[in-house]
PDB file of C-alpha atoms in Angstrom:
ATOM      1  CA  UNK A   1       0.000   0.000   0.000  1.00 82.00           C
ATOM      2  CA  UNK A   2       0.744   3.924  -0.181  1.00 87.00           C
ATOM      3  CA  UNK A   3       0.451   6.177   2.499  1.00 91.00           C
ATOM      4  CA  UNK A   4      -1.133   9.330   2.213  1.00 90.00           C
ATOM      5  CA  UNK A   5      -3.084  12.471   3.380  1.00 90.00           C
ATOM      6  CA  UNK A   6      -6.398  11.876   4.728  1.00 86.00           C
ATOM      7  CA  UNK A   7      -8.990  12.541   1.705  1.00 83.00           C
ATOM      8  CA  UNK A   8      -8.833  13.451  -1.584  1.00 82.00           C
ATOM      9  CA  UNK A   9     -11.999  15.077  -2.588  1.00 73.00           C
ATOM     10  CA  UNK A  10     -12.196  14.439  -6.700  1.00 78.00           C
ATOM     11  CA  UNK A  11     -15.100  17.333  -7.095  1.00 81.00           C
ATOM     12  CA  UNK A  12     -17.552  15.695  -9.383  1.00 81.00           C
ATOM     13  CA  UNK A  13     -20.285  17.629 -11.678  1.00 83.00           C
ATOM     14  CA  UNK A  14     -24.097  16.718 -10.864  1.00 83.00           C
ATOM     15  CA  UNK A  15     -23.640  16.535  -7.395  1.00 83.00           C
ATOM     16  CA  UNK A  16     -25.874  19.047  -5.073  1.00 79.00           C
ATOM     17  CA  UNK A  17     -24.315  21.031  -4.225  1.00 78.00           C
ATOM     18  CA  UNK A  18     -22.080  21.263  -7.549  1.00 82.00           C
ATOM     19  CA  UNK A  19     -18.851  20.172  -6.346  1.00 90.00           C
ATOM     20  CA  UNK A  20     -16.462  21.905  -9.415  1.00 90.00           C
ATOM     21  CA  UNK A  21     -16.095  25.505  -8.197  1.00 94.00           C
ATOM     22  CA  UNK A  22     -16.184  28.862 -10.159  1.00 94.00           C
ATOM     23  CA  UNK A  23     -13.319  31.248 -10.165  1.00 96.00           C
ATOM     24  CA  UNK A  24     -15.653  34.282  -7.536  1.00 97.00           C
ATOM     25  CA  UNK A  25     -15.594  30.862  -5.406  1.00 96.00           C
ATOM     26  CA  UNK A  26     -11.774  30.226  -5.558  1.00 96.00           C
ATOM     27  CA  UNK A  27     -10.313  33.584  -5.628  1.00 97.00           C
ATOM     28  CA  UNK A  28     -12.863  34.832  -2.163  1.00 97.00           C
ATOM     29  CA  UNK A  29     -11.443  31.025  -0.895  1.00 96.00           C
ATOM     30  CA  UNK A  30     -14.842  29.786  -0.034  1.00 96.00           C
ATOM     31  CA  UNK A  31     -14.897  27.133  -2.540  1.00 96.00           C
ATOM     32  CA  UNK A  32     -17.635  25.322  -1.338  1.00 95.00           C
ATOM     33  CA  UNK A  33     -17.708  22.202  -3.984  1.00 94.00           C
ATOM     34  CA  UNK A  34     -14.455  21.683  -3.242  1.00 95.00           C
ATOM     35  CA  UNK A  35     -15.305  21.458   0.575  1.00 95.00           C
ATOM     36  CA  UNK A  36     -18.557  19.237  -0.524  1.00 94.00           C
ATOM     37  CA  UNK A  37     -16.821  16.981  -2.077  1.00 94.00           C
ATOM     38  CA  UNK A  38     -14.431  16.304   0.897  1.00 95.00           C
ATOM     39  CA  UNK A  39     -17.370  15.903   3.224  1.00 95.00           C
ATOM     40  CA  UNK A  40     -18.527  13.304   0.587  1.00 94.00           C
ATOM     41  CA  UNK A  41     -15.119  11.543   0.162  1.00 94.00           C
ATOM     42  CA  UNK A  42     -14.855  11.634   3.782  1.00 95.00           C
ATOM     43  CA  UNK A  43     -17.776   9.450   4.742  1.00 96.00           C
ATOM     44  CA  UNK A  44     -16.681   7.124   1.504  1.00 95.00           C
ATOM     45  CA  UNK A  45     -13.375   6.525   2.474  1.00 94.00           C
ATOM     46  CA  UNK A  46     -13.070   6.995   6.444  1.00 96.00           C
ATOM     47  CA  UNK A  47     -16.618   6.923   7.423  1.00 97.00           C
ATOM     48  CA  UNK A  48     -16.606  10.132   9.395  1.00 97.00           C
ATOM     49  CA  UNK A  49     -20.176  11.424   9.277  1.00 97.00           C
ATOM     50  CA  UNK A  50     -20.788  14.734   7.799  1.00 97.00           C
ATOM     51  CA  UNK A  51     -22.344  16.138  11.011  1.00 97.00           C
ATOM     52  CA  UNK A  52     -18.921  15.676  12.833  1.00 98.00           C
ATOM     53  CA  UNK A  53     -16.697  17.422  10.075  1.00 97.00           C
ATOM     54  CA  UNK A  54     -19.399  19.961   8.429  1.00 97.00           C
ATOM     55  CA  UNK A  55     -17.855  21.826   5.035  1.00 96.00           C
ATOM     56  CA  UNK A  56     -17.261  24.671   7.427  1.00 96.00           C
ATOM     57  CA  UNK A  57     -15.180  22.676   9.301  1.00 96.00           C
ATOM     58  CA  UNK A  58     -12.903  23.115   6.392  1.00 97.00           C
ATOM     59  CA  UNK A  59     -10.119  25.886   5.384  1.00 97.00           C
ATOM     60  CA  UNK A  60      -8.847  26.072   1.941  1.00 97.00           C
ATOM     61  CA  UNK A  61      -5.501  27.011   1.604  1.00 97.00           C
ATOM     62  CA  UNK A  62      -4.014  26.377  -1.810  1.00 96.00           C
ATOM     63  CA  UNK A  63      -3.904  24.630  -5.122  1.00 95.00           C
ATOM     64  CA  UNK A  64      -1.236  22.375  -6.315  1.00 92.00           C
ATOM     65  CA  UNK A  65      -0.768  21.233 -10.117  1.00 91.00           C
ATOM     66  CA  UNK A  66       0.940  18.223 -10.030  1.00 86.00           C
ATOM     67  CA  UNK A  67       1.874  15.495 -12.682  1.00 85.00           C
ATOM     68  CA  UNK A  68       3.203  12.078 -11.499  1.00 82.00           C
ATOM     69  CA  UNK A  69       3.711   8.466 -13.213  1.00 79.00           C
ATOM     70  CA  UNK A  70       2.663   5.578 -12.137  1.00 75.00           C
ATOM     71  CA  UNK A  71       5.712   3.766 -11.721  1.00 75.00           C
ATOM     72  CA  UNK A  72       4.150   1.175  -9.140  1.00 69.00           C
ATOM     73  CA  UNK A  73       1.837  -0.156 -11.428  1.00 66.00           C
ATOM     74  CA  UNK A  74       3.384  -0.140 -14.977  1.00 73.00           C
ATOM     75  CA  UNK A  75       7.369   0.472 -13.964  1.00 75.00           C
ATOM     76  CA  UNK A  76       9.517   3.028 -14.533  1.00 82.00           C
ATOM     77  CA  UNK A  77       8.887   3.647 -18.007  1.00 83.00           C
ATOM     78  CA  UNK A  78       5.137   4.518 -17.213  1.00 79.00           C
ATOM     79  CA  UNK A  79       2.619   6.096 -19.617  1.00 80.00           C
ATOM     80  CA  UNK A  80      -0.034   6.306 -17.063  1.00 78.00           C
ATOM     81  CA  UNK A  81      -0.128   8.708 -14.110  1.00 79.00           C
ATOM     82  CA  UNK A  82      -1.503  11.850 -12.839  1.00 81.00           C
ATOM     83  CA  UNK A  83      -2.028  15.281 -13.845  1.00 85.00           C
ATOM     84  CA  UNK A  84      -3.890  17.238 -11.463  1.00 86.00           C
ATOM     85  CA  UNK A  85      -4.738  20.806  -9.492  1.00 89.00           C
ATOM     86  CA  UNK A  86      -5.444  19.710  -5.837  1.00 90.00           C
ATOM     87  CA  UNK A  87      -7.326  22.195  -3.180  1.00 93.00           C
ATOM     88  CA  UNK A  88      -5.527  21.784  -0.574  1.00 95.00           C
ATOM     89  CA  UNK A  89      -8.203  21.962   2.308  1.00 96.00           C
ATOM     90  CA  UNK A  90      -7.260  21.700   6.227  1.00 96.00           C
ATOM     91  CA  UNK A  91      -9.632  20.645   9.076  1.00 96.00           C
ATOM     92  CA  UNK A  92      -9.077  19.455  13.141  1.00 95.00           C
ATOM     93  CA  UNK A  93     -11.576  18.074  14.232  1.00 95.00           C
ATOM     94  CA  UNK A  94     -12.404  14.784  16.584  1.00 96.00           C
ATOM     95  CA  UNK A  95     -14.323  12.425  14.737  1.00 97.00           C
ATOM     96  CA  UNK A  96     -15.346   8.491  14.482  1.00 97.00           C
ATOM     97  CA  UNK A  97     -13.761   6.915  11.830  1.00 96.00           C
ATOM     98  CA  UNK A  98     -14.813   3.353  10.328  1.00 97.00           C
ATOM     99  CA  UNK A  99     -12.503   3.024   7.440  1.00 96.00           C
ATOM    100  CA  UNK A 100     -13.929   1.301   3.650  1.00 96.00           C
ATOM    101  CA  UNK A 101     -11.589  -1.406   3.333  1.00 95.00           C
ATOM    102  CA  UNK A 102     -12.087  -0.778  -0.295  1.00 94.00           C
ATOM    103  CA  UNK A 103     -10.425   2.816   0.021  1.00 92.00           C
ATOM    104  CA  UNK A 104      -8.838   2.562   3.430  1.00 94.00           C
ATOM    105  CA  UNK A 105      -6.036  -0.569   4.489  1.00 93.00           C
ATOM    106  CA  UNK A 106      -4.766   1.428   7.346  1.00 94.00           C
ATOM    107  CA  UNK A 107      -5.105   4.708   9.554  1.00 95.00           C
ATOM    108  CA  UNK A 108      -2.535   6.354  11.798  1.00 94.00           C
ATOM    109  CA  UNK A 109      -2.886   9.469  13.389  1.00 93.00           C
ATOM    110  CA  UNK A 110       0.962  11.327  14.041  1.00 94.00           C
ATOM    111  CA  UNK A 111       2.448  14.490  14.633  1.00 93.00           C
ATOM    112  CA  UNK A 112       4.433  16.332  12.346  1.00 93.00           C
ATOM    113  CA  UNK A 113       8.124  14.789  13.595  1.00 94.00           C
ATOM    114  CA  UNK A 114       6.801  10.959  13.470  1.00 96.00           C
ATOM    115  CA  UNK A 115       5.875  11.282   9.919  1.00 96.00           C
ATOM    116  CA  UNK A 116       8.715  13.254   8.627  1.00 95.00           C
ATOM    117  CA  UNK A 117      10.673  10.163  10.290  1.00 96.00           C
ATOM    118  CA  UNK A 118       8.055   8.182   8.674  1.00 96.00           C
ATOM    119  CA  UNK A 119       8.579   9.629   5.110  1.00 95.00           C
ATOM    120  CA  UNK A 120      12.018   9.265   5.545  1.00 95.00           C
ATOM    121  CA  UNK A 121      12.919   7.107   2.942  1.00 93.00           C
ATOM    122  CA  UNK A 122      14.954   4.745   4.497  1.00 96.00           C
ATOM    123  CA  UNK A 123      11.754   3.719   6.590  1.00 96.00           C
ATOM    124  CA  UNK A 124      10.710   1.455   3.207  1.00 93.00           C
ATOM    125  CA  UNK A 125       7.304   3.187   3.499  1.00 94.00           C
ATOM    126  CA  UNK A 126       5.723   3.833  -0.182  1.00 90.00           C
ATOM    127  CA  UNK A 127       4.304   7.652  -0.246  1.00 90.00           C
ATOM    128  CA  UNK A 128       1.431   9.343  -2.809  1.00 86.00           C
ATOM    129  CA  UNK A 129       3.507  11.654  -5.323  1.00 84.00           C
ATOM    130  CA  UNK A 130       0.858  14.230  -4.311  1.00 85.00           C
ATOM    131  CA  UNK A 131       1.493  14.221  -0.289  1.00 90.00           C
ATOM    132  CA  UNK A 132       5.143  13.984  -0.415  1.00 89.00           C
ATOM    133  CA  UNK A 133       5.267  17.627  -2.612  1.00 88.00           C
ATOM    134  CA  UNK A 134       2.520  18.976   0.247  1.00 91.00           C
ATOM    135  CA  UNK A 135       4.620  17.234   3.038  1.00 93.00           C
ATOM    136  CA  UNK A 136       8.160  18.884   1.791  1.00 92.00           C
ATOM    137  CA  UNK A 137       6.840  22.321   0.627  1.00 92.00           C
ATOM    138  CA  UNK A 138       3.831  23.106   2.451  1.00 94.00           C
ATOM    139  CA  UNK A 139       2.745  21.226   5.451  1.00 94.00           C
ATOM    140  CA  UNK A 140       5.919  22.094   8.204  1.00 95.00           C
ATOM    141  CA  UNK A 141       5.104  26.234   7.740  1.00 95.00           C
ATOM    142  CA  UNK A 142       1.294  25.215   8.325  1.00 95.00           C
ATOM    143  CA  UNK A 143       2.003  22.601  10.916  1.00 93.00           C
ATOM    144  CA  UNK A 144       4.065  24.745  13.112  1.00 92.00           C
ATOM    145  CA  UNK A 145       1.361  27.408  13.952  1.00 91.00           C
ATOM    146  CA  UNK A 146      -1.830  25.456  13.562  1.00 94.00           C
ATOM    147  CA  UNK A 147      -4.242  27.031  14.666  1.00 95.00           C
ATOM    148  CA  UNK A 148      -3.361  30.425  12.924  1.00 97.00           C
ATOM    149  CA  UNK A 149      -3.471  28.038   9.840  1.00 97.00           C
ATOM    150  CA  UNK A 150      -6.802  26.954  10.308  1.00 96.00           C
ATOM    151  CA  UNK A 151      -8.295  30.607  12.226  1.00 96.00           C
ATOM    152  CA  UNK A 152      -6.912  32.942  10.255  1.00 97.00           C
ATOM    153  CA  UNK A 153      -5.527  33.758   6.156  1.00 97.00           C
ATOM    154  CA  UNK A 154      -1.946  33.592   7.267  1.00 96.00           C
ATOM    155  CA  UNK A 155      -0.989  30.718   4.702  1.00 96.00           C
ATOM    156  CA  UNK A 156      -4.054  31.338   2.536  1.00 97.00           C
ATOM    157  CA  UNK A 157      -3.191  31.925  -0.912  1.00 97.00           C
ATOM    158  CA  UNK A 158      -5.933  31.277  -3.579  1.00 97.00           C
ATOM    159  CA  UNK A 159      -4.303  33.092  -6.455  1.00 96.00           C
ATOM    160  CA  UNK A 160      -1.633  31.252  -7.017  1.00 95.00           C
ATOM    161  CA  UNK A 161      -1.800  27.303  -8.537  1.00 95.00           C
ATOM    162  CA  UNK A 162       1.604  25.929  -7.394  1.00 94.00           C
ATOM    163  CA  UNK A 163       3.256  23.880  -9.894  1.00 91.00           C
ATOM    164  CA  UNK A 164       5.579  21.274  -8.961  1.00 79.00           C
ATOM    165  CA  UNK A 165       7.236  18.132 -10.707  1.00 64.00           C
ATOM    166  CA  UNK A 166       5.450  18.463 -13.925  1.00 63.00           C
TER     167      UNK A 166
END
């Protein structure tokens, strides 16, 4: 398996709300299909139930494009892979989780120390593409401060789509 963030919210067209959101939505950083769609994913994949972690629950932060082969599955000479612009959204919250073993093989919750030891790569553990760029460039400047991350626009930025390893 691959370790990763908690959720990825894949924002899907017919959904009500509408989960794809329009530029007044992204640049004022309320991007509520974004935040939709990560309530949805979240009671797919982890079973936490919307009423525990609301969409307000959420702050958007960023956007990452990203572009990253599949070298797992078809080897290093992959023609399959991602190309993607992630929201980066950010939420604390205590919740019940009952994991799809469909989505879900394993859940650990850490602080920011035990998983850079954990993404260390001589630990042998396999990473997403997508979390280690958030892990090296983002997630130490928002983990340090947390709560101004999460209360406050400090680290907000939602004009910029940050392009990395593409």
């Amino acid at each position: 398996g691959v370790w990763t963030n908690t959720c990825c919210s894949h924002p899907l067209y017919g959904q009500q709300p509408n989960e794809p959101d329009k530029p007044a939505a992204i640049a004022d950083g309320s991007v509520p299909g974004a935040k939709a769609a990560a309530v949805r994913k979240l009671q797919h994949e982890l079973g936490i139930s919307p009423q525990q972690l609301p969409a307000e629950g959420f702050k958007f932060l960023t956007r990452l494009h990203y572009c990253a082969a599949d070298v797992d599955t078809h080897g290093p000479d992959a023609e399959w892979g991602e190309h993607e612009i992630d929201y980066i959204l950010l939420a604390q919250a205590d919740v019940d989780i009952q994991p799809n073993p469909e989505e879900v093989s394993a859940v650990k919750h850490v602080g920011l120390q035990e998983l850079q030891e954990m993404m260390d790569p001589a630990s042998g553990l396999r990473w997403s593409p997508w979390f280690r760029i958030i892990a090296k460039h983002f997630l130490p400047k928002w983990w340090v401060d947390l709560q101004t991350t999460l209360r406050t626009d400090a680290h907000v930025d939602t004009a910029t789509v940050h392009r990395l390893d593409c």
